[in-house]
mmCIF file of C-alpha atoms and ligand atoms in Angstrom:
data_model
loop_
_atom_site.group_PDB
_atom_site.id
_atom_site.type_symbol
_atom_site.label_atom_id
_atom_site.label_comp_id
_atom_site.label_asym_id
_atom_site.label_seq_id
_atom_site.Cartn_x
_atom_site.Cartn_y
_atom_site.Cartn_z
ATOM 1 C CA UNK A 1 20.448 14.105 0.371
ATOM 2 C CA UNK A 2 20.918 13.424 -3.395
ATOM 3 C CA UNK A 3 20.423 16.499 -5.453
ATOM 4 C CA UNK A 4 21.630 16.279 -9.319
ATOM 5 C CA UNK A 5 20.172 20.106 -10.505
ATOM 6 C CA UNK A 6 20.955 23.441 -8.760
ATOM 7 C CA UNK A 7 20.202 27.289 -10.094
ATOM 8 C CA UNK A 8 22.582 29.760 -8.540
ATOM 9 C CA UNK A 9 23.436 33.363 -8.766
ATOM 10 C CA UNK A 10 27.245 34.380 -9.381
ATOM 11 C CA UNK A 11 28.368 37.543 -9.572
ATOM 12 C CA UNK A 12 31.981 38.290 -9.982
ATOM 13 C CA UNK A 13 33.881 41.564 -8.363
ATOM 14 C CA UNK A 14 33.943 44.994 -9.746
ATOM 15 C CA UNK A 15 37.148 46.470 -10.584
ATOM 16 C CA UNK A 16 38.878 48.955 -8.153
ATOM 17 C CA UNK A 17 37.986 52.445 -9.044
ATOM 18 C CA UNK A 18 41.380 54.547 -10.423
ATOM 19 C CA UNK A 19 42.829 57.374 -8.111
ATOM 20 C CA UNK A 20 43.236 60.860 -8.716
ATOM 21 C CA UNK A 21 46.144 61.826 -6.991
ATOM 22 C CA UNK A 22 48.754 64.198 -7.594
ATOM 23 C CA UNK A 23 52.477 64.043 -6.580
ATOM 24 C CA UNK A 24 53.283 66.236 -3.299
ATOM 25 C CA UNK A 25 56.928 66.735 -2.522
ATOM 26 C CA UNK A 26 58.739 69.530 -0.659
ATOM 27 C CA UNK A 27 60.529 71.593 -3.481
ATOM 28 C CA UNK A 28 58.339 70.165 -6.282
ATOM 29 C CA UNK A 29 55.492 72.643 -6.616
ATOM 30 C CA UNK A 30 53.608 71.527 -9.080
ATOM 31 C CA UNK A 31 53.799 67.245 -8.879
ATOM 32 C CA UNK A 32 52.339 65.752 -11.610
ATOM 33 C CA UNK A 33 49.390 63.399 -11.463
ATOM 34 C CA UNK A 34 50.028 60.160 -10.245
ATOM 35 C CA UNK A 35 46.887 58.307 -9.500
ATOM 36 C CA UNK A 36 47.362 54.194 -9.982
ATOM 37 C CA UNK A 37 44.340 52.257 -11.662
ATOM 38 C CA UNK A 38 42.223 50.440 -9.563
ATOM 39 C CA UNK A 39 42.259 46.478 -9.289
ATOM 40 C CA UNK A 40 40.885 43.984 -10.998
ATOM 41 C CA UNK A 41 37.732 42.090 -9.791
ATOM 42 C CA UNK A 42 37.954 38.629 -8.765
ATOM 43 C CA UNK A 43 36.516 36.093 -11.138
ATOM 44 C CA UNK A 44 34.192 33.436 -10.047
ATOM 45 C CA UNK A 45 35.748 29.640 -11.107
ATOM 46 C CA UNK A 46 33.712 26.500 -10.983
ATOM 47 C CA UNK A 47 35.967 23.711 -10.244
ATOM 48 C CA UNK A 48 35.467 19.626 -10.430
ATOM 49 C CA UNK A 49 35.874 18.064 -7.432
ATOM 50 C CA UNK A 50 35.714 14.048 -7.057
ATOM 51 C CA UNK A 51 35.363 13.992 -3.314
ATOM 52 C CA UNK A 52 31.689 15.616 -4.054
ATOM 53 C CA UNK A 53 29.119 13.417 -4.911
ATOM 54 C CA UNK A 54 25.912 16.115 -5.228
ATOM 55 C CA UNK A 55 25.133 19.479 -6.074
ATOM 56 C CA UNK A 56 23.128 20.004 -2.528
ATOM 57 C CA UNK A 57 25.784 22.693 -1.015
ATOM 58 C CA UNK A 58 24.641 24.881 -4.057
ATOM 59 C CA UNK A 59 20.895 24.285 -3.224
ATOM 60 C CA UNK A 60 21.375 25.489 0.127
ATOM 61 C CA UNK A 61 23.359 28.506 -0.768
ATOM 62 C CA UNK A 62 22.220 30.167 -3.902
ATOM 63 C CA UNK A 63 24.423 33.866 -4.203
ATOM 64 C CA UNK A 64 27.748 34.140 -4.880
ATOM 65 C CA UNK A 65 30.107 37.072 -5.363
ATOM 66 C CA UNK A 66 33.843 37.270 -5.709
ATOM 67 C CA UNK A 67 35.495 40.183 -4.233
ATOM 68 C CA UNK A 68 35.544 43.518 -6.200
ATOM 69 C CA UNK A 69 39.590 45.000 -6.803
ATOM 70 C CA UNK A 70 40.837 48.044 -4.512
ATOM 71 C CA UNK A 71 40.851 51.284 -5.622
ATOM 72 C CA UNK A 72 44.060 53.064 -7.164
ATOM 73 C CA UNK A 73 46.334 55.145 -4.901
ATOM 74 C CA UNK A 74 48.673 57.831 -5.203
ATOM 75 C CA UNK A 75 52.208 57.174 -5.871
ATOM 76 C CA UNK A 76 51.031 55.408 -9.255
ATOM 77 C CA UNK A 77 50.284 52.382 -6.613
ATOM 78 C CA UNK A 78 47.180 50.149 -8.456
ATOM 79 C CA UNK A 79 44.782 49.068 -6.135
ATOM 80 C CA UNK A 80 44.852 45.015 -4.874
ATOM 81 C CA UNK A 81 43.190 42.503 -7.406
ATOM 82 C CA UNK A 82 39.962 41.116 -5.679
ATOM 83 C CA UNK A 83 40.555 37.350 -4.938
ATOM 84 C CA UNK A 84 38.892 34.565 -6.993
ATOM 85 C CA UNK A 85 35.978 32.646 -5.660
ATOM 86 C CA UNK A 86 36.151 28.895 -6.431
ATOM 87 C CA UNK A 87 32.738 26.958 -6.446
ATOM 88 C CA UNK A 88 33.639 23.172 -6.397
ATOM 89 C CA UNK A 89 31.176 20.747 -8.041
ATOM 90 C CA UNK A 90 30.886 16.618 -8.395
ATOM 91 C CA UNK A 91 32.189 15.303 -11.481
ATOM 92 C CA UNK A 92 30.117 15.167 -14.170
ATOM 93 C CA UNK A 93 28.112 18.327 -13.586
ATOM 94 C CA UNK A 94 27.380 20.664 -16.881
ATOM 95 C CA UNK A 95 27.210 23.862 -16.184
ATOM 96 C CA UNK A 96 24.587 26.082 -18.210
ATOM 97 C CA UNK A 97 23.675 29.592 -18.365
ATOM 98 C CA UNK A 98 20.325 29.545 -17.406
ATOM 99 C CA UNK A 99 19.220 32.717 -19.512
ATOM 100 C CA UNK A 100 20.448 31.431 -22.554
ATOM 101 C CA UNK A 101 20.266 27.978 -22.214
ATOM 102 C CA UNK A 102 23.927 27.680 -23.769
ATOM 103 C CA UNK A 103 26.001 24.989 -22.410
ATOM 104 C CA UNK A 104 29.017 26.770 -20.918
ATOM 105 C CA UNK A 105 30.983 23.500 -19.503
ATOM 106 C CA UNK A 106 30.968 20.249 -18.933
ATOM 107 C CA UNK A 107 33.048 19.372 -15.925
ATOM 108 C CA UNK A 108 34.383 16.220 -15.856
ATOM 109 C CA UNK A 109 38.114 15.724 -14.986
ATOM 110 C CA UNK A 110 39.389 16.103 -11.652
ATOM 111 C CA UNK A 111 40.488 19.625 -10.642
ATOM 112 C CA UNK A 112 39.431 21.329 -13.992
ATOM 113 C CA UNK A 113 38.563 24.900 -13.557
ATOM 114 C CA UNK A 114 36.540 27.235 -15.531
ATOM 115 C CA UNK A 115 35.822 31.065 -15.401
ATOM 116 C CA UNK A 116 32.010 31.216 -14.957
ATOM 117 C CA UNK A 117 32.090 34.984 -14.295
ATOM 118 C CA UNK A 118 35.093 37.485 -15.336
ATOM 119 C CA UNK A 119 35.729 40.077 -12.642
ATOM 120 C CA UNK A 120 35.629 43.603 -13.918
ATOM 121 C CA UNK A 121 38.696 45.635 -14.988
ATOM 122 C CA UNK A 122 40.159 48.246 -12.504
ATOM 123 C CA UNK A 123 39.455 52.317 -13.372
ATOM 124 C CA UNK A 124 42.218 54.152 -14.795
ATOM 125 C CA UNK A 125 43.880 56.235 -12.522
ATOM 126 C CA UNK A 126 44.213 60.402 -13.263
ATOM 127 C CA UNK A 127 47.785 59.257 -14.576
ATOM 128 C CA UNK A 128 46.771 57.307 -17.572
ATOM 129 C CA UNK A 129 44.853 60.653 -18.470
ATOM 130 C CA UNK A 130 47.624 62.787 -18.600
ATOM 131 C CA UNK A 131 48.452 64.748 -22.042
ATOM 132 C CA UNK A 132 50.941 67.582 -23.151
ATOM 133 C CA UNK A 133 47.416 69.388 -23.352
ATOM 134 C CA UNK A 134 46.366 68.312 -20.336
ATOM 135 C CA UNK A 135 48.758 68.279 -17.677
ATOM 136 C CA UNK A 136 46.575 68.375 -14.620
ATOM 137 C CA UNK A 137 43.669 65.558 -15.151
ATOM 138 C CA UNK A 138 40.981 65.537 -12.456
ATOM 139 C CA UNK A 139 39.521 62.474 -13.735
ATOM 140 C CA UNK A 140 39.288 58.784 -13.101
ATOM 141 C CA UNK A 141 37.688 56.099 -14.163
ATOM 142 C CA UNK A 142 35.083 53.687 -12.191
ATOM 143 C CA UNK A 143 35.888 50.446 -11.905
ATOM 144 C CA UNK A 144 34.347 47.970 -14.566
ATOM 145 C CA UNK A 145 31.106 45.825 -13.095
ATOM 146 C CA UNK A 146 31.832 42.255 -12.843
ATOM 147 C CA UNK A 147 29.940 39.532 -15.036
ATOM 148 C CA UNK A 148 26.860 38.425 -13.453
ATOM 149 C CA UNK A 149 24.588 35.525 -14.472
ATOM 150 C CA UNK A 150 22.491 32.685 -13.375
ATOM 151 C CA UNK A 151 23.690 29.484 -13.635
ATOM 152 C CA UNK A 152 22.136 25.739 -13.958
ATOM 153 C CA UNK A 153 23.870 23.292 -12.753
ATOM 154 C CA UNK A 154 23.012 19.930 -13.738
ATOM 155 C CA UNK A 155 24.832 16.545 -12.685
ATOM 156 C CA UNK A 156 24.841 13.450 -14.743
ATOM 157 C CA UNK A 157 26.785 10.863 -13.191
ATOM 158 C CA UNK A 158 30.129 9.607 -14.716
ATOM 159 C CA UNK A 159 29.569 5.719 -14.652
ATOM 160 C CA UNK A 160 30.764 3.219 -17.631
ATOM 161 C CA UNK A 161 28.056 0.833 -15.970
ATOM 162 C CA UNK A 162 24.144 1.388 -15.574
ATOM 163 C CA UNK A 163 22.363 -1.065 -13.533
ATOM 164 C CA UNK A 164 18.449 -0.764 -14.123
ATOM 165 C CA UNK A 165 15.380 -3.031 -13.194
ATOM 166 C CA UNK A 166 12.014 -2.429 -11.480
ATOM 167 C CA UNK A 167 11.831 -1.944 -7.811
ATOM 168 C CA UNK A 168 13.152 -4.456 -5.685
ATOM 169 C CA UNK A 169 15.003 -6.642 -8.633
ATOM 170 C CA UNK A 170 17.971 -6.587 -6.423
ATOM 171 C CA UNK A 171 19.909 -3.852 -7.801
ATOM 172 C CA UNK A 172 21.351 -2.228 -4.945
ATOM 173 C CA UNK A 173 22.165 -5.701 -3.430
ATOM 174 C CA UNK A 174 23.920 -6.350 -6.534
ATOM 175 C CA UNK A 175 26.067 -3.058 -6.159
ATOM 176 C CA UNK A 176 26.911 -3.730 -2.735
ATOM 177 C CA UNK A 177 28.527 -7.275 -3.435
ATOM 178 C CA UNK A 178 30.650 -5.927 -6.485
ATOM 179 C CA UNK A 179 31.783 -2.828 -4.687
ATOM 180 C CA UNK A 180 32.373 -1.046 -1.503
ATOM 181 C CA UNK A 181 29.029 1.047 -1.875
ATOM 182 C CA UNK A 182 26.728 0.446 0.845
ATOM 183 C CA UNK A 183 23.310 1.336 -0.781
ATOM 184 C CA UNK A 184 20.087 0.680 1.362
ATOM 185 C CA UNK A 185 18.506 -2.468 0.755
ATOM 186 C CA UNK A 186 14.846 -3.095 1.458
ATOM 187 C CA UNK A 187 12.171 -5.837 0.455
ATOM 188 C CA UNK A 188 9.968 -2.937 -0.498
ATOM 189 C CA UNK A 189 9.609 -1.526 -3.714
ATOM 190 C CA UNK A 190 11.784 2.234 -4.159
ATOM 191 C CA UNK A 191 13.969 1.723 -1.273
ATOM 192 C CA UNK A 192 16.843 3.448 -3.398
ATOM 193 C CA UNK A 193 15.508 7.168 -3.929
ATOM 194 C CA UNK A 194 18.764 8.320 -5.778
ATOM 195 C CA UNK A 195 21.575 6.912 -7.184
ATOM 196 C CA UNK A 196 24.319 5.291 -5.994
ATOM 197 C CA UNK A 197 27.834 4.504 -7.483
ATOM 198 C CA UNK A 198 30.534 1.943 -6.915
ATOM 199 C CA UNK A 199 33.766 0.927 -8.120
ATOM 200 C CA UNK A 200 34.110 -2.369 -9.564
ATOM 201 C CA UNK A 201 37.308 -4.410 -9.311
ATOM 202 C CA UNK A 202 38.166 -6.642 -12.399
ATOM 203 C CA UNK A 203 41.254 -7.688 -11.523
ATOM 204 C CA UNK A 204 44.616 -6.051 -10.267
ATOM 205 C CA UNK A 205 44.710 -3.380 -12.753
ATOM 206 C CA UNK A 206 41.432 -2.870 -13.967
ATOM 207 C CA UNK A 207 37.836 -1.196 -12.660
ATOM 208 C CA UNK A 208 34.767 0.199 -13.616
ATOM 209 C CA UNK A 209 32.305 2.359 -11.748
ATOM 210 C CA UNK A 210 28.854 1.125 -11.657
ATOM 211 C CA UNK A 211 25.922 2.990 -10.744
ATOM 212 C CA UNK A 212 22.690 2.001 -9.324
ATOM 213 C CA UNK A 213 19.418 3.654 -10.725
ATOM 214 C CA UNK A 214 16.443 3.980 -8.258
ATOM 215 C CA UNK A 215 13.660 1.375 -9.973
ATOM 216 C CA UNK A 216 11.811 2.147 -13.216
ATOM 217 C CA UNK A 217 8.056 1.118 -13.531
ATOM 218 C CA UNK A 218 5.480 1.158 -16.100
ATOM 219 C CA UNK A 219 4.647 5.183 -16.810
ATOM 220 C CA UNK A 220 7.688 6.391 -15.274
ATOM 221 C CA UNK A 221 7.654 9.221 -18.451
ATOM 222 C CA UNK A 222 4.357 9.988 -16.674
ATOM 223 C CA UNK A 223 5.718 10.758 -13.379
ATOM 224 C CA UNK A 224 4.647 7.209 -12.372
ATOM 225 C CA UNK A 225 7.248 5.777 -9.658
ATOM 226 C CA UNK A 226 10.219 7.895 -8.923
ATOM 227 C CA UNK A 227 9.442 9.348 -12.724
ATOM 228 C CA UNK A 228 11.952 9.210 -15.291
ATOM 229 C CA UNK A 229 14.696 11.605 -13.871
ATOM 230 C CA UNK A 230 16.925 9.647 -13.056
ATOM 231 C CA UNK A 231 17.554 7.706 -16.334
ATOM 232 C CA UNK A 232 19.596 11.054 -17.181
ATOM 233 C CA UNK A 233 22.404 9.567 -14.732
ATOM 234 C CA UNK A 234 22.902 6.185 -17.316
ATOM 235 C CA UNK A 235 22.934 8.720 -20.760
ATOM 236 C CA UNK A 236 26.694 8.782 -20.176
ATOM 237 C CA UNK A 237 27.246 4.934 -19.680
ATOM 238 C CA UNK A 238 28.401 2.082 -21.941
ATOM 239 C CA UNK A 239 27.078 -0.923 -21.075
ATOM 240 C CA UNK A 240 23.653 -1.686 -18.888
ATOM 241 C CA UNK A 241 23.150 -4.563 -16.623
ATOM 242 C CA UNK A 242 19.350 -5.222 -16.830
ATOM 243 C CA UNK A 243 18.273 -7.287 -13.775
ATOM 244 C CA UNK A 244 15.079 -9.127 -13.706
ATOM 245 C CA UNK A 245 13.430 -11.200 -11.131
ATOM 246 C CA UNK A 246 12.688 -15.139 -12.107
ATOM 247 C CA UNK A 247 9.119 -15.055 -12.670
ATOM 248 C CA UNK A 248 6.551 -15.297 -15.176
ATOM 249 C CA UNK A 249 6.244 -11.900 -15.776
ATOM 250 C CA UNK A 250 10.161 -11.194 -16.606
ATOM 251 C CA UNK A 251 9.844 -10.854 -20.398
ATOM 252 C CA UNK A 252 7.174 -8.173 -19.919
ATOM 253 C CA UNK A 253 8.721 -6.499 -17.302
ATOM 254 C CA UNK A 254 12.065 -6.398 -19.480
ATOM 255 C CA UNK A 255 10.207 -4.893 -22.728
ATOM 256 C CA UNK A 256 8.267 -2.297 -20.103
ATOM 257 C CA UNK A 257 11.781 -1.036 -18.931
ATOM 258 C CA UNK A 258 13.415 -1.026 -22.326
ATOM 259 C CA UNK A 259 10.214 1.130 -23.414
ATOM 260 C CA UNK A 260 10.431 3.806 -20.777
ATOM 261 C CA UNK A 261 14.298 3.868 -21.219
ATOM 262 C CA UNK A 262 13.291 4.614 -25.127
ATOM 263 C CA UNK A 263 11.189 6.904 -24.357
ATOM 264 C CA UNK A 264 13.092 8.969 -22.477
ATOM 265 C CA UNK A 265 16.067 8.755 -24.866
ATOM 266 C CA UNK A 266 16.306 6.342 -28.347
ATOM 267 C CA UNK A 267 20.191 6.559 -27.507
ATOM 268 C CA UNK A 268 19.289 5.108 -24.260
ATOM 269 C CA UNK A 269 17.501 2.250 -25.242
ATOM 270 C CA UNK A 270 20.062 1.582 -27.957
ATOM 271 C CA UNK A 271 23.050 1.125 -25.240
ATOM 272 C CA UNK A 272 24.288 -2.691 -25.065
ATOM 273 C CA UNK A 273 22.647 -4.434 -22.230
ATOM 274 C CA UNK A 274 23.880 -7.455 -20.408
ATOM 275 C CA UNK A 275 20.148 -9.624 -19.172
ATOM 276 C CA UNK A 276 20.486 -10.919 -15.433
ATOM 277 C CA UNK A 277 18.276 -13.028 -14.168
ATOM 278 C CA UNK A 278 18.673 -12.715 -10.236
ATOM 279 C CA UNK A 279 17.907 -14.446 -6.975
ATOM 280 C CA UNK A 280 18.301 -17.822 -8.610
ATOM 281 C CA UNK A 281 18.540 -18.952 -5.112
ATOM 282 C CA UNK A 282 15.057 -18.814 -4.588
ATOM 283 C CA UNK A 283 13.350 -22.380 -4.012
ATOM 284 C CA UNK A 284 11.054 -22.599 -7.120
ATOM 285 C CA UNK A 285 13.772 -20.000 -9.656
ATOM 286 C CA UNK A 286 15.053 -23.316 -11.261
ATOM 287 C CA UNK A 287 11.696 -24.437 -12.345
ATOM 288 C CA UNK A 288 10.768 -20.966 -13.777
ATOM 289 C CA UNK A 289 14.337 -20.676 -15.305
ATOM 290 C CA UNK A 290 13.529 -22.751 -18.370
ATOM 291 C CA UNK A 291 10.545 -20.975 -19.750
ATOM 292 C CA UNK A 292 12.513 -17.759 -18.933
ATOM 293 C CA UNK A 293 15.273 -18.916 -21.058
ATOM 294 C CA UNK A 294 13.250 -20.080 -23.603
ATOM 295 C CA UNK A 295 10.990 -16.887 -24.191
ATOM 296 C CA UNK A 296 14.811 -14.720 -23.953
ATOM 297 C CA UNK A 297 16.138 -16.789 -26.356
ATOM 298 C CA UNK A 298 13.067 -16.711 -28.803
ATOM 299 C CA UNK A 299 14.349 -13.075 -28.999
ATOM 300 C CA UNK A 300 17.669 -13.643 -29.433
ATOM 301 C CA UNK A 301 18.650 -13.129 -25.965
ATOM 302 C CA UNK A 302 20.645 -15.269 -23.957
ATOM 303 C CA UNK A 303 20.515 -13.837 -20.085
ATOM 304 C CA UNK A 304 23.334 -14.916 -17.345
ATOM 305 C CA UNK A 305 21.855 -15.956 -14.196
ATOM 306 C CA UNK A 306 22.862 -14.833 -10.761
ATOM 307 C CA UNK A 307 21.967 -14.928 -6.884
ATOM 308 C CA UNK A 308 23.281 -11.418 -5.660
ATOM 309 C CA UNK A 309 22.661 -12.779 -1.977
ATOM 310 C CA UNK A 310 24.811 -15.197 -2.196
ATOM 311 C CA UNK A 311 27.400 -14.089 -4.849
ATOM 312 C CA UNK A 312 26.691 -17.148 -7.148
ATOM 313 C CA UNK A 313 27.367 -15.850 -10.632
ATOM 314 C CA UNK A 314 28.893 -12.249 -9.912
ATOM 315 C CA UNK A 315 32.252 -12.737 -11.148
ATOM 316 C CA UNK A 316 30.593 -14.027 -14.761
ATOM 317 C CA UNK A 317 28.919 -10.528 -14.659
ATOM 318 C CA UNK A 318 32.321 -8.790 -14.230
ATOM 319 C CA UNK A 319 34.245 -10.313 -16.357
ATOM 320 C CA UNK A 320 31.359 -10.083 -18.946
ATOM 321 C CA UNK A 321 31.098 -6.433 -18.397
ATOM 322 C CA UNK A 322 34.965 -5.931 -18.502
ATOM 323 C CA UNK A 323 34.662 -7.835 -22.024
ATOM 324 C CA UNK A 324 31.851 -5.775 -23.330
ATOM 325 C CA UNK A 325 34.168 -2.396 -22.242
ATOM 326 C CA UNK A 326 36.894 -3.500 -24.015
ATOM 327 C CA UNK A 327 35.446 -4.256 -27.219
ATOM 328 C CA UNK A 328 33.630 -1.245 -27.277
ATOM 329 C CA UNK A 329 37.241 0.571 -26.597
ATOM 330 C CA UNK A 330 38.511 -1.366 -29.448
ATOM 331 C CA UNK A 331 35.339 -0.749 -31.802
ATOM 332 C CA UNK A 332 35.630 3.094 -30.762
ATOM 333 C CA UNK A 333 39.771 3.067 -31.480
ATOM 334 C CA UNK A 334 39.304 1.759 -34.977
ATOM 335 C CA UNK A 335 36.236 4.418 -36.064
ATOM 336 C CA UNK A 336 38.999 7.005 -35.068
ATOM 337 C CA UNK A 337 41.789 5.691 -37.234
ATOM 338 C CA UNK A 338 39.354 4.944 -40.441
HETATM 339 N N1 GTP B 1 16.658 -14.135 -2.040
HETATM 340 C C1 GTP B 1 17.471 -13.158 -2.840
HETATM 341 N N2 GTP B 1 16.839 -12.006 -2.393
HETATM 342 C C2 GTP B 1 17.591 -10.756 -2.820
HETATM 343 C C3 GTP B 1 18.564 -11.082 -3.955
HETATM 344 N N3 GTP B 1 19.008 -10.253 -4.149
HETATM 345 C C4 GTP B 1 18.309 -9.467 -3.698
HETATM 346 N N4 GTP B 1 17.372 -9.639 -2.564
HETATM 347 C C5 GTP B 1 16.259 -9.357 -1.843
HETATM 348 O O1 GTP B 1 15.134 -7.911 -2.765
HETATM 349 C C6 GTP B 1 15.016 -7.251 -1.967
HETATM 350 C C7 GTP B 1 15.201 -5.960 -2.684
HETATM 351 O O2 GTP B 1 16.467 -5.879 -2.947
HETATM 352 P P1 GTP B 1 17.088 -4.197 -3.512
HETATM 353 O O3 GTP B 1 18.743 -4.424 -3.277
HETATM 354 O O4 GTP B 1 16.875 -3.708 -2.343
HETATM 355 O O5 GTP B 1 16.309 -4.365 -4.756
HETATM 356 P P2 GTP B 1 16.739 -2.907 -5.451
HETATM 357 O O6 GTP B 1 16.338 -3.343 -7.229
HETATM 358 O O7 GTP B 1 17.630 -2.191 -5.392
HETATM 359 O O8 GTP B 1 15.191 -2.166 -5.149
HETATM 360 P P3 GTP B 1 14.642 -0.671 -5.015
HETATM 361 O O9 GTP B 1 15.846 0.075 -4.606
HETATM 362 O O10 GTP B 1 13.308 -0.644 -4.389
HETATM 363 O O11 GTP B 1 14.718 -0.614 -6.694
HETATM 364 C C8 GTP B 1 15.729 -7.423 -0.503
HETATM 365 O O12 GTP B 1 15.110 -7.752 0.247
HETATM 366 C C9 GTP B 1 16.982 -8.115 -0.767
HETATM 367 O O13 GTP B 1 17.528 -8.733 0.279
HETATM 368 C C10 GTP B 1 18.945 -12.404 -4.374
HETATM 369 O O14 GTP B 1 19.819 -12.448 -5.003
HETATM 370 N N5 GTP B 1 18.292 -14.006 -3.688
HETATM 371 MG MG1 MG B 2 18.068 -0.407 -4.420
#
């Protein structure tokens, strides 16, 4: 199951209590205070892990607590620190404080760790309270409480390319032909119920990650179909492949999907798109193509044609995406120099 948001409670361990103790040795009648400090409480850490794909684990287990520090001991021995607790999340997870809504971190690099709740400090043992005026202190601190908070985690997939379209357009078929991903394919709408990722090879050295986004229909922003919740997974993409079936309503559908994206976020609809007419192997496709091309050209769009089923035209799409990604990278670096 694909889970892209979760709320969890985390609590870091408390510090161990300080110790009240006095040195006791034969022939030393008045040994001084030797109570050690308590150990630190363990922290709660969040770690980005490329092997995870969803936040499913966090939805089934919602409470997390790291170990507390051990109390200090006599002979000035500091208590053992509590162990840190590490919670792993998929790449692309954003961490928010659920109480304030503040973004704490964006976990995009494999292996990165952030401390989401600090463990408490250990309490001071009585040795720390000794002074010339008070040589036999019988007090020690309690350990400090560990931090606790509610965390909201939101996964936003990291893909450079998003494949969007109406249900049945062939998005999953296309992803399965371009990559090793094996999303479910079916001749009925809403076969795909959650986004799928695939790595697409351009050549020996280059590749990009593409996401197949479940079908969008008019009114998605109002919750029609699967709604527009999955559109957030293309917020980080650089290029969109807008997939259409070859029929009389292609242009209408093209505008309808763009409208849904615009309603979701103007930035989404401003992303560069490659418009692709799929299923060109169908018997009447060539016939319909002429009028589709004409209407698309009239609004300044030059669509590509493919058959995801037979593989025709797929190389061209990959090259076209590669070129666009390269141009965007070059453009960004020029902007940086400016
Ligand atoms: N003839 C033909 N059929 C295709 C082509 N691409 C996909 N199909 C068929 O169209 C149907 C839908 O394909 P999917 O890949 O599941 O479409 P989708 O866009 O992922 O659909 P949803 O997940 O429901 O949004 C399946 O029966 C596919 O076999 C194509 O190039 N030619
Ligand atoms: Mg699909």
